[in-house]
Amino acid sequence: MRYRTRVTAPAIALIGTAAALTTAPAAHAAATAPAASGRRRAPAAKSAPGPETLSDPVYPSLGNDGYRVGAYHLDLAYDATTALVDATAAVEITTTQCLSRLSLDALGLDIRSVHVGGRPAAFEQADEKLRITPARPLPEGCRTTVRVAYTADPRRTLAHTAWVPTPDGFAVCPQPNSAHTVFPCNDHPSDKAGLTVRLTVPDNLRGVATGRLVRTERLSGGRTAYTYRSGSPVATELVQITVGDYVVKERQGPHGLPLRDIVPTARAEALEPALALTPNLVEWIEARLGAYPFETYGLLPCNSDDPKAFDFTGLETQTLTLYKPNYLLQEEKKIGSHMMHELVHSYFGNSVSPATWADLWLNEGHADFYGLLYRYERGWADSLGLTTFEARMKDTYARGDQWRRTSGPVAAPNAANLFDSQRYLGGVLVLYALRQLIGEDAFHAVERAFLARHRDGHASTEDYIAVASHVSGQDVSGFLREWLYGTTTPRMPGHPDWTVTPVPQSLVRPDARTGAGRHDNSATL
């Protein structure tokens, strides 16, 4: 959340292995083989520019079609004197149509050169797109590497940015639509890909990224390069890259899970009580949702408490949850449910990413659902002073029509209200209603089946509805669609006495754009 087994996937090659243009055998044969004697060659498919959208209902300009990304290999060098990042992004793609031109999302990056399949390519930057024209059209099914050399300034002022500048470096906060201010990419959660990051930094700093450390190189000039590789596909909005004066604290989680925290050196001792909570949190959620889905987990209390640069409490970047350090200095009952919320995102949001941004309730509703359960099991009062899940759901239910009027249905957000309470507690209420209808055992079976079926991929609201109907043995599609898309709040199963507070006529219409930017609703847990 913006608030926010072991892996068996094959290893991703390190930077430098992606090289020349290759084509799938069928495509290559069609493009290069001479026509057989006495036969006419089938006409070649006509190439065209790839669409500069994936038609997301919330961010229609985000993402690009005509190809899918297999892996990102990022090589970034941080200059502490200038605070600039010199970078190369090697993007392995497979085309899904014949392309005369393709595009990547990119904003605020000073592009120096672009190569496709090892050959120089023409390029232009227009709005938030990097348009690339290869030396020759790419046939359908072509596997190739797009290599972009560029410079980035983490302190540059942009319309939106993922960069979080710190006194000693930076971290990144890409969610929902800002990864492409850090590296050129197909910036949409439906196109997850492998990830390798090589970070070169001065010896007095540490470079850290999503995944596990696989190589450390001591370089000349007082510099060190750290290479990290993810064992599972990553959505661009979940990439973490950070540089700073950090110490790495390692410990073991349940079943031997490696835990690593990246902690500001000056605050390492003070933050230890919060960091030490993680093993028990992992054990609690594994008992409900199954084995933790990635190769490692840990916290990154970013070395910044600047509210302007870091305007939320935490973010579930994959394998390494980003936090404001001062938040974690509080007592356990103040932070425990929030820490559970972010951990749950490893399952809902990271392992299973939303198919579109309209499906965000699947991430945030589930994260708040289990965060609240964890809180009430321990007898901790919530932000409203309530101490039971049922009491909180009754209070949320009463607000149902008001939220539908001001923020629209749970599964129908827009860019302005994407991170408001309707996607969080409104999503919890939907899950609670489903559990009331089908029973607790069937609900837990639905949860695990959904995660297993869509692991390392993405899923839509309709995918969840389909799993719920199949696993529960009853058609719950109409029930869930009414809860997710209806303009009024349905009756709550098992609670005929619950009532919805009438909505004053002065409130805005459902299509009004309310809220803005990043909104840390899980802080209200």
Coordinates of C-alpha atoms in Angstrom, one line a residue:
M1 CA 0.0 0.0 0.0
R2 CA 0.9 3.4 -0.4
Y3 CA 0.4 3.6 3.4
R4 CA 2.2 -0.7 2.3
T5 CA 8.3 -22.8 -1.0
R6 CA 10.8 -20.2 -1.6
V7 CA 11.2 -19.1 -5.2
T8 CA 12.0 -21.6 -7.9
A9 CA 11.9 -19.3 -10.9
P10 CA 14.9 -19.6 -13.2
A11 CA 17.6 -17.0 -12.7
I12 CA 17.8 -13.9 -14.8
A13 CA 21.0 -13.2 -16.7
L14 CA 23.1 -10.3 -15.5
I15 CA 23.6 -7.1 -17.4
G16 CA 25.5 -7.5 -20.6
T17 CA 24.0 -10.9 -21.6
A18 CA 21.2 -9.3 -23.5
A19 CA 22.6 -8.6 -27.0
A20 CA 21.7 -9.1 -30.6
L21 CA 18.3 -9.3 -32.3
T22 CA 16.9 -12.7 -32.4
T23 CA 13.6 -14.0 -33.8
A24 CA 11.4 -16.8 -33.0
P25 CA 11.9 -19.7 -35.5
A26 CA 8.6 -19.3 -37.3
A27 CA 8.9 -15.6 -37.6
H28 CA 12.5 -15.9 -38.8
A29 CA 11.7 -18.5 -41.4
A30 CA 8.8 -16.4 -42.8
A31 CA 11.0 -13.3 -43.0
T32 CA 14.2 -14.9 -44.5
A33 CA 13.5 -18.2 -46.2
P34 CA 13.3 -18.1 -50.1
A35 CA 10.0 -19.0 -51.7
A36 CA 9.7 -22.7 -52.5
S37 CA 9.7 -23.5 -56.2
G38 CA 6.2 -23.3 -57.7
R39 CA 4.7 -21.8 -54.6
R40 CA 3.7 -18.3 -53.7
R41 CA 5.1 -16.9 -50.5
A42 CA 2.4 -15.7 -48.1
P43 CA 2.3 -11.9 -48.0
A44 CA 4.3 -10.5 -45.0
A45 CA 2.3 -9.0 -42.3
K46 CA 2.3 -5.2 -42.5
S47 CA 4.2 -3.4 -39.8
A48 CA 2.7 -0.5 -37.9
P49 CA 3.6 1.6 -34.8
G50 CA 2.7 -0.1 -31.6
P51 CA -0.2 1.5 -29.6
E52 CA 1.1 3.9 -26.9
T53 CA -1.5 2.6 -24.4
L54 CA -2.7 -0.5 -22.6
S55 CA -6.1 1.1 -22.2
D56 CA -6.1 1.1 -18.4
P57 CA -9.4 2.5 -17.2
V58 CA -7.7 4.7 -14.5
Y59 CA -4.5 5.7 -16.4
P60 CA -5.4 5.3 -20.1
S61 CA -2.0 6.8 -21.2
L62 CA 0.0 4.4 -19.2
G63 CA 1.8 1.4 -20.8
N64 CA 2.4 0.4 -24.4
D65 CA 1.1 -2.4 -26.5
G66 CA 2.7 -4.4 -29.4
Y67 CA 5.2 -6.2 -27.2
R68 CA 5.7 -7.8 -23.8
V69 CA 8.7 -7.3 -21.5
G70 CA 10.7 -10.4 -20.4
A71 CA 13.2 -8.7 -18.2
Y72 CA 14.8 -5.4 -17.2
H73 CA 18.5 -5.1 -16.7
L74 CA 19.3 -1.8 -15.0
D75 CA 22.9 -0.4 -14.5
L76 CA 22.9 2.8 -12.5
A77 CA 25.9 4.8 -11.2
Y78 CA 25.3 7.4 -8.5
D79 CA 27.6 10.4 -8.3
A80 CA 27.5 11.8 -4.8
T81 CA 29.0 15.1 -5.9
T82 CA 26.4 16.0 -8.5
A83 CA 23.6 13.8 -7.1
L84 CA 23.0 12.6 -10.7
V85 CA 22.5 9.0 -11.9
D86 CA 24.2 7.8 -15.0
A87 CA 22.2 4.7 -16.3
T88 CA 21.6 2.1 -18.9
A89 CA 18.4 0.1 -19.1
A90 CA 18.4 -3.1 -21.2
V91 CA 14.8 -4.1 -21.8
E92 CA 14.2 -7.6 -23.2
I93 CA 11.0 -7.7 -25.2
T94 CA 9.0 -10.0 -27.4
T95 CA 6.8 -8.4 -30.0
T96 CA 3.1 -9.4 -30.3
Q97 CA 2.7 -7.7 -33.7
C98 CA 4.8 -6.4 -36.5
L99 CA 6.3 -3.1 -35.3
S100 CA 7.6 -0.3 -37.4
R101 CA 7.9 1.7 -34.1
L102 CA 7.5 1.0 -30.4
S103 CA 7.4 3.1 -27.3
L104 CA 8.4 2.9 -23.7
D105 CA 7.1 5.1 -20.9
A106 CA 9.7 7.7 -19.9
L107 CA 9.5 11.1 -18.1
G108 CA 12.3 13.4 -16.9
L109 CA 15.1 11.3 -18.3
D110 CA 17.9 12.7 -20.4
I111 CA 18.1 10.1 -23.2
R112 CA 21.6 9.9 -24.8
S113 CA 21.1 6.9 -27.1
V114 CA 18.9 4.0 -28.0
H115 CA 19.8 0.6 -29.6
V116 CA 17.5 -2.1 -30.7
G117 CA 19.1 -5.5 -31.2
G118 CA 22.5 -3.9 -31.0
R119 CA 21.8 -1.4 -33.8
P120 CA 21.3 2.3 -33.3
A121 CA 17.7 3.4 -33.4
A122 CA 16.0 6.7 -34.0
F123 CA 14.1 8.1 -31.0
E124 CA 12.1 11.0 -29.8
Q125 CA 10.5 12.0 -26.4
A126 CA 6.9 13.1 -26.5
D127 CA 5.0 13.8 -23.3
E128 CA 5.7 10.7 -21.2
K129 CA 6.6 8.4 -24.1
L130 CA 10.0 7.4 -25.6
R131 CA 9.2 6.6 -29.2
I132 CA 11.7 4.3 -30.8
T133 CA 12.1 3.5 -34.5
P134 CA 14.4 0.5 -35.1
A135 CA 16.7 0.3 -38.1
R136 CA 14.3 -2.3 -39.6
P137 CA 10.8 -3.3 -38.6
L138 CA 10.4 -6.0 -36.0
P139 CA 8.3 -9.0 -37.0
E140 CA 5.7 -10.5 -34.8
G141 CA 7.2 -12.9 -32.3
C142 CA 10.6 -11.2 -32.4
R143 CA 12.7 -11.4 -29.3
T144 CA 15.1 -8.5 -28.9
T145 CA 16.7 -6.1 -26.5
V146 CA 16.1 -2.3 -26.4
R147 CA 19.1 -0.6 -24.7
V148 CA 18.6 3.0 -23.5
A149 CA 21.5 5.1 -22.1
Y150 CA 20.4 8.1 -20.1
T151 CA 21.0 10.4 -17.2
A152 CA 18.5 11.1 -14.3
D153 CA 18.4 13.8 -11.7
P154 CA 16.5 12.6 -8.6
R155 CA 16.0 16.2 -7.5
R156 CA 14.3 17.3 -10.7
T157 CA 10.9 18.8 -10.4
L158 CA 8.3 16.9 -12.5
A159 CA 4.6 16.6 -12.7
H160 CA 5.0 13.4 -10.7
T161 CA 8.1 11.4 -9.8
A162 CA 9.2 8.2 -8.1
W163 CA 12.4 9.7 -6.8
V164 CA 12.7 10.3 -3.0
P165 CA 15.9 12.4 -2.5
T166 CA 17.6 11.9 0.8
P167 CA 20.6 13.8 2.4
D168 CA 22.9 10.8 1.4
G169 CA 21.3 9.5 -1.8
F170 CA 17.8 8.5 -2.8
A171 CA 15.1 5.8 -2.7
V172 CA 12.2 5.3 -5.2
C173 CA 8.5 5.2 -4.7
P174 CA 7.0 4.3 -8.1
Q175 CA 3.4 3.5 -7.2
P176 CA 1.2 4.0 -9.1
N177 CA 2.4 5.6 -12.3
S178 CA 6.0 6.9 -11.8
A179 CA 8.5 4.1 -12.3
H180 CA 9.2 5.6 -15.7
T181 CA 10.7 8.6 -14.1
V182 CA 13.5 6.2 -12.9
F183 CA 13.9 4.0 -15.9
P184 CA 12.3 3.6 -19.4
C185 CA 9.7 0.8 -19.1
N186 CA 6.3 -0.5 -19.9
D187 CA 4.9 1.0 -16.8
H188 CA 1.8 -1.1 -16.1
P189 CA 1.3 -3.9 -13.5
S190 CA -0.1 -6.3 -16.1
D191 CA 3.4 -6.5 -17.8
K192 CA 5.5 -8.0 -15.0
A193 CA 9.1 -8.9 -15.8
G194 CA 12.3 -10.2 -14.5
L195 CA 14.6 -7.7 -12.9
T196 CA 18.4 -7.3 -12.4
V197 CA 19.8 -4.1 -10.9
R198 CA 23.5 -3.1 -10.7
L199 CA 24.2 -0.1 -8.5
T200 CA 27.6 1.6 -8.5
V201 CA 28.1 4.0 -5.5
P202 CA 30.9 5.6 -3.5
D203 CA 32.4 3.2 -0.9
N204 CA 30.9 5.1 2.0
L205 CA 27.4 4.4 0.7
R206 CA 25.4 1.3 0.1
G207 CA 23.3 0.5 -3.0
V208 CA 20.3 -1.8 -2.5
A209 CA 17.5 -3.0 -4.8
T210 CA 14.6 -5.4 -5.1
G211 CA 15.6 -9.0 -4.9
R212 CA 18.8 -10.7 -3.4
L213 CA 22.4 -9.5 -3.6
V214 CA 24.2 -11.8 -6.1
R215 CA 27.5 -9.9 -6.7
T216 CA 29.7 -7.2 -5.0
E217 CA 32.5 -5.6 -7.0
R218 CA 35.2 -3.4 -5.6
L219 CA 36.0 -0.9 -8.3
S220 CA 38.8 1.7 -8.8
G221 CA 38.3 5.3 -7.6
G222 CA 36.7 4.3 -4.3
R223 CA 33.5 2.8 -5.7
T224 CA 31.6 -0.4 -5.2
A225 CA 29.0 -2.1 -7.5
Y226 CA 26.2 -4.1 -6.0
T227 CA 24.1 -6.4 -8.2
Y228 CA 20.6 -7.6 -7.2
R229 CA 18.4 -10.1 -8.9
S230 CA 14.8 -10.8 -8.4
G231 CA 13.7 -14.5 -8.3
S232 CA 10.2 -13.6 -9.4
P233 CA 8.6 -11.2 -11.9
V234 CA 8.2 -7.7 -10.7
A235 CA 5.7 -5.0 -11.7
T236 CA 7.4 -1.7 -12.4
E237 CA 5.4 0.0 -9.7
L238 CA 7.0 -2.3 -7.1
V239 CA 10.7 -1.8 -8.0
Q240 CA 12.9 -0.5 -5.2
I241 CA 16.3 1.1 -5.8
T242 CA 18.0 3.0 -3.0
V243 CA 21.4 4.5 -2.2
G244 CA 22.5 5.9 1.2
D245 CA 24.5 5.4 4.4
Y246 CA 22.8 2.1 5.4
V247 CA 23.7 -1.0 7.4
V248 CA 22.3 -4.4 6.4
K249 CA 20.7 -6.3 9.3
E250 CA 20.0 -10.0 8.6
R251 CA 17.9 -12.4 10.6
Q252 CA 16.0 -15.6 9.9
G253 CA 12.2 -15.9 9.5
P254 CA 9.9 -18.9 9.6
H255 CA 11.1 -22.0 7.7
G256 CA 14.5 -20.4 7.1
L257 CA 13.2 -17.4 5.2
P258 CA 16.1 -14.9 4.9
L259 CA 15.1 -11.5 6.3
R260 CA 17.2 -8.4 5.5
D261 CA 16.5 -4.9 6.7
I262 CA 18.3 -1.9 5.2
V263 CA 18.6 0.6 8.0
P264 CA 20.1 4.1 8.2
T265 CA 23.3 3.6 10.1
A266 CA 22.7 6.4 12.6
R267 CA 19.2 4.9 13.5
A268 CA 20.0 1.2 13.5
E269 CA 19.8 0.7 17.2
A270 CA 16.7 2.8 17.7
L271 CA 14.9 1.0 14.9
E272 CA 15.7 -2.6 16.1
P273 CA 12.5 -3.1 18.2
A274 CA 10.4 -2.6 15.1
L275 CA 12.6 -4.7 12.8
A276 CA 12.5 -7.5 15.3
L277 CA 8.7 -7.8 14.9
T278 CA 8.9 -9.2 11.3
P279 CA 9.5 -12.9 12.0
N280 CA 6.3 -13.2 14.0
L281 CA 4.4 -11.2 11.5
V282 CA 5.5 -13.5 8.7
E283 CA 4.5 -16.6 10.8
W284 CA 1.0 -15.2 11.4
I285 CA 0.2 -14.5 7.8
E286 CA 1.7 -17.7 6.5
A287 CA -0.7 -19.6 8.7
R288 CA -3.6 -17.9 6.8
L289 CA -2.3 -17.4 3.3
G290 CA 0.4 -20.0 2.9
A291 CA 4.2 -19.7 2.4
Y292 CA 5.6 -16.2 1.9
P293 CA 5.9 -16.0 -2.0
F294 CA 9.4 -14.4 -2.5
E295 CA 13.0 -15.2 -1.8
T296 CA 13.5 -12.6 1.0
Y297 CA 11.7 -9.9 2.9
G298 CA 12.6 -6.9 5.0
L299 CA 12.1 -3.2 5.8
L300 CA 13.7 -0.1 4.4
P301 CA 13.3 2.8 6.8
C302 CA 14.4 5.3 4.1
N303 CA 16.7 8.0 5.4
S304 CA 14.1 10.8 5.1
D305 CA 11.2 12.1 7.1
D306 CA 10.6 15.0 4.7
P307 CA 6.7 15.1 4.3
K308 CA 7.1 16.8 0.9
A309 CA 9.4 14.1 -0.6
F310 CA 7.7 11.2 1.3
D311 CA 4.0 11.9 1.7
F312 CA 2.9 8.6 3.1
T313 CA 3.9 6.1 5.7
G314 CA 5.0 3.0 3.8
L315 CA 5.0 1.4 0.4
E316 CA 5.1 -2.3 -0.5
T317 CA 8.0 -2.3 -2.9
Q318 CA 8.8 -6.0 -3.7
T319 CA 10.8 -7.8 -1.0
L320 CA 11.7 -4.5 0.7
T321 CA 8.9 -2.4 2.2
L322 CA 9.7 1.3 2.3
Y323 CA 8.9 3.3 5.5
K324 CA 9.4 6.6 7.1
P325 CA 11.9 5.9 9.9
N326 CA 10.2 8.0 12.5
Y327 CA 7.0 6.0 12.0
L328 CA 8.8 2.8 13.1
L329 CA 10.0 4.4 16.3
Q330 CA 6.6 4.0 17.9
E331 CA 5.4 1.2 20.2
E332 CA 4.2 -2.0 18.7
K333 CA 0.5 -1.4 19.1
K334 CA 0.8 1.8 17.0
I335 CA 2.6 0.1 14.1
G336 CA 1.9 -3.6 14.2
S337 CA -1.3 -3.7 12.1
H338 CA 0.3 -1.3 9.5
M339 CA 3.3 -3.6 9.3
M340 CA 0.9 -6.5 8.7
H341 CA -0.9 -4.5 6.0
E342 CA 2.4 -4.0 4.1
L343 CA 3.4 -7.6 4.5
V344 CA 0.1 -8.8 3.1
H345 CA 0.9 -6.9 -0.1
S346 CA 3.6 -9.5 -0.7
Y347 CA 0.6 -11.8 -1.5
F348 CA -2.1 -9.4 -2.8
G349 CA -0.5 -6.7 -5.0
N350 CA 3.0 -8.1 -5.4
S351 CA 2.8 -11.9 -6.1
V352 CA -0.7 -11.3 -7.7
S353 CA -0.7 -7.8 -9.2
P354 CA -3.8 -6.0 -10.3
A355 CA -4.7 -6.5 -14.0
T356 CA -5.7 -2.8 -14.2
W357 CA -5.6 0.0 -11.6
A358 CA -9.4 -0.3 -11.3
D359 CA -8.6 -3.6 -9.5
L360 CA -6.7 -1.8 -6.7
W361 CA -9.3 -2.8 -4.1
L362 CA -7.9 -6.4 -4.4
N363 CA -4.6 -5.1 -3.0
E364 CA -5.7 -2.6 -0.5
G365 CA -8.9 -4.3 0.7
H366 CA -7.0 -7.5 1.5
A367 CA -4.1 -5.7 3.1
D368 CA -6.5 -3.8 5.4
F369 CA -8.6 -6.9 6.0
Y370 CA -5.7 -8.9 7.5
G371 CA -4.2 -5.8 9.1
L372 CA -7.4 -5.3 11.1
L373 CA -7.7 -9.0 12.0
Y374 CA -4.2 -8.9 13.4
R375 CA -5.0 -5.7 15.4
Y376 CA -8.1 -7.0 17.0
E377 CA -6.6 -10.4 17.8
R378 CA -4.2 -8.5 20.1
G379 CA -6.9 -6.3 21.7
W380 CA -5.5 -3.1 20.2
A381 CA -8.1 -0.4 19.7
D382 CA -8.2 1.1 16.2
S383 CA -8.2 4.8 15.2
L384 CA -11.9 5.0 16.0
G385 CA -11.5 3.4 19.4
L386 CA -13.1 0.2 18.3
T387 CA -11.7 -3.2 19.4
T388 CA -13.6 -5.8 17.3
F389 CA -13.7 -6.5 13.6
E390 CA -17.5 -6.7 13.6
A391 CA -17.8 -3.2 15.3
R392 CA -15.5 -1.7 12.6
M393 CA -17.4 -3.3 9.8
K394 CA -20.7 -2.0 11.2
D395 CA -19.3 1.5 11.3
T396 CA -17.9 1.1 7.7
Y397 CA -21.2 -0.3 6.5
A398 CA -23.0 2.8 7.8
R399 CA -20.8 5.0 5.7
G400 CA -21.3 2.8 2.5
D401 CA -23.7 5.0 0.6
Q402 CA -21.8 8.2 1.4
W403 CA -18.6 6.7 0.1
R404 CA -20.3 5.4 -3.0
R405 CA -21.7 8.9 -3.6
T406 CA -18.4 10.7 -3.1
S407 CA -15.9 8.1 -4.4
G408 CA -18.0 5.8 -6.7
P409 CA -18.3 2.1 -6.3
V410 CA -15.4 0.1 -4.8
A411 CA -14.1 -1.3 -8.1
A412 CA -14.7 1.8 -10.2
P413 CA -12.1 4.4 -9.1
N414 CA -10.6 7.3 -11.1
A415 CA -7.1 8.7 -10.9
A416 CA -8.1 11.3 -8.3
N417 CA -9.8 9.0 -5.8
L418 CA -7.8 5.8 -6.4
F419 CA -6.2 5.8 -3.0
D420 CA -9.1 6.9 -0.8
S421 CA -11.1 5.0 1.8
Q422 CA -13.4 3.2 -0.6
R423 CA -10.6 1.1 -2.1
Y424 CA -9.3 0.3 1.4
L425 CA -12.0 -0.1 4.0
G426 CA -14.6 -0.3 1.3
G427 CA -12.7 -3.3 -0.1
V428 CA -12.6 -4.8 3.4
L429 CA -16.4 -4.5 3.7
V430 CA -16.8 -6.5 0.4
L431 CA -14.5 -9.3 1.7
Y432 CA -16.4 -9.3 5.0
A433 CA -19.7 -9.6 3.2
L434 CA -18.4 -12.5 1.1
R435 CA -17.1 -14.3 4.3
Q436 CA -20.5 -13.8 5.9
L437 CA -22.2 -15.3 2.8
I438 CA -20.1 -18.4 2.2
G439 CA -18.6 -19.0 5.7
E440 CA -15.1 -18.7 7.1
D441 CA -13.7 -22.0 5.9
A442 CA -14.9 -21.5 2.3
F443 CA -13.6 -17.9 2.4
H444 CA -10.1 -19.0 3.4
A445 CA -10.1 -21.6 0.6
V446 CA -11.0 -18.9 -1.9
E447 CA -8.2 -16.7 -0.7
R448 CA -5.6 -19.5 -1.1
A449 CA -6.9 -20.7 -4.4
F450 CA -6.8 -17.2 -5.9
L451 CA -3.2 -16.7 -4.8
A452 CA -2.1 -20.1 -6.1
R453 CA -3.9 -19.7 -9.4
H454 CA -2.4 -16.2 -10.2
R455 CA 0.9 -16.4 -8.5
D456 CA 3.7 -14.4 -10.2
G457 CA 1.0 -12.9 -12.5
H458 CA -1.8 -10.4 -12.5
A459 CA -5.5 -10.8 -11.8
S460 CA -8.7 -8.8 -12.3
T461 CA -11.8 -8.3 -10.2
E462 CA -13.6 -10.8 -12.5
D463 CA -10.8 -13.3 -11.9
Y464 CA -11.5 -13.1 -8.1
I465 CA -15.2 -13.4 -8.7
A466 CA -14.6 -16.5 -10.8
V467 CA -12.4 -18.2 -8.2
A468 CA -14.8 -17.3 -5.4
S469 CA -17.7 -18.9 -7.3
H470 CA -15.8 -22.0 -8.2
V471 CA -14.2 -22.7 -4.8
S472 CA -17.3 -21.9 -2.7
G473 CA -19.5 -24.1 -4.9
Q474 CA -22.1 -21.4 -5.4
D475 CA -22.5 -18.6 -7.9
V476 CA -21.5 -15.5 -6.1
S477 CA -21.0 -13.4 -9.2
G478 CA -24.2 -11.3 -8.8
F479 CA -23.6 -10.9 -5.1
L480 CA -20.0 -9.6 -5.5
R481 CA -20.8 -7.4 -8.6
E482 CA -23.5 -5.7 -6.6
W483 CA -21.1 -5.0 -3.7
L484 CA -18.3 -3.9 -6.1
Y485 CA -20.1 -1.9 -8.7
G486 CA -23.5 -0.9 -7.1
T487 CA -24.3 2.7 -6.4
T488 CA -26.0 1.8 -3.1
T489 CA -24.9 -0.5 -0.3
P490 CA -26.4 -4.0 -0.4
R491 CA -27.8 -5.7 2.7
M492 CA -25.2 -7.4 4.9
P493 CA -25.6 -11.2 5.2
G494 CA -26.1 -12.2 8.8
H495 CA -26.8 -8.6 10.0
P496 CA -30.3 -7.6 9.0
D497 CA -30.2 -4.9 11.7
W498 CA -27.3 -3.0 10.2
T499 CA -28.3 0.3 8.6
V500 CA -26.7 2.8 6.2
T501 CA -26.5 6.4 7.1
P502 CA -28.6 8.5 4.7
V503 CA -26.6 10.7 2.3
P504 CA -27.1 14.5 2.5
Q505 CA -28.2 15.9 -0.9
S506 CA -25.3 18.4 -0.7
L507 CA -22.8 15.7 -1.4
V508 CA -21.2 15.5 -4.8
R509 CA -22.3 13.0 -7.5
P510 CA -20.5 9.6 -7.8
D511 CA -18.5 10.7 -10.9
A512 CA -17.0 13.6 -9.0
R513 CA -13.2 13.5 -8.7
T514 CA -12.3 13.5 -5.0
G515 CA -9.0 13.2 -3.3
A516 CA -5.6 13.5 -5.0
G517 CA -2.3 11.8 -5.3
R518 CA -0.9 9.4 -2.8
H519 CA -3.3 8.7 0.1
D520 CA -2.2 6.6 3.1
N521 CA -5.5 5.2 4.2
S522 CA -4.0 2.3 6.1
A523 CA -2.8 4.8 8.7
T524 CA -6.5 4.7 9.8
L525 CA -6.3 1.1 10.8

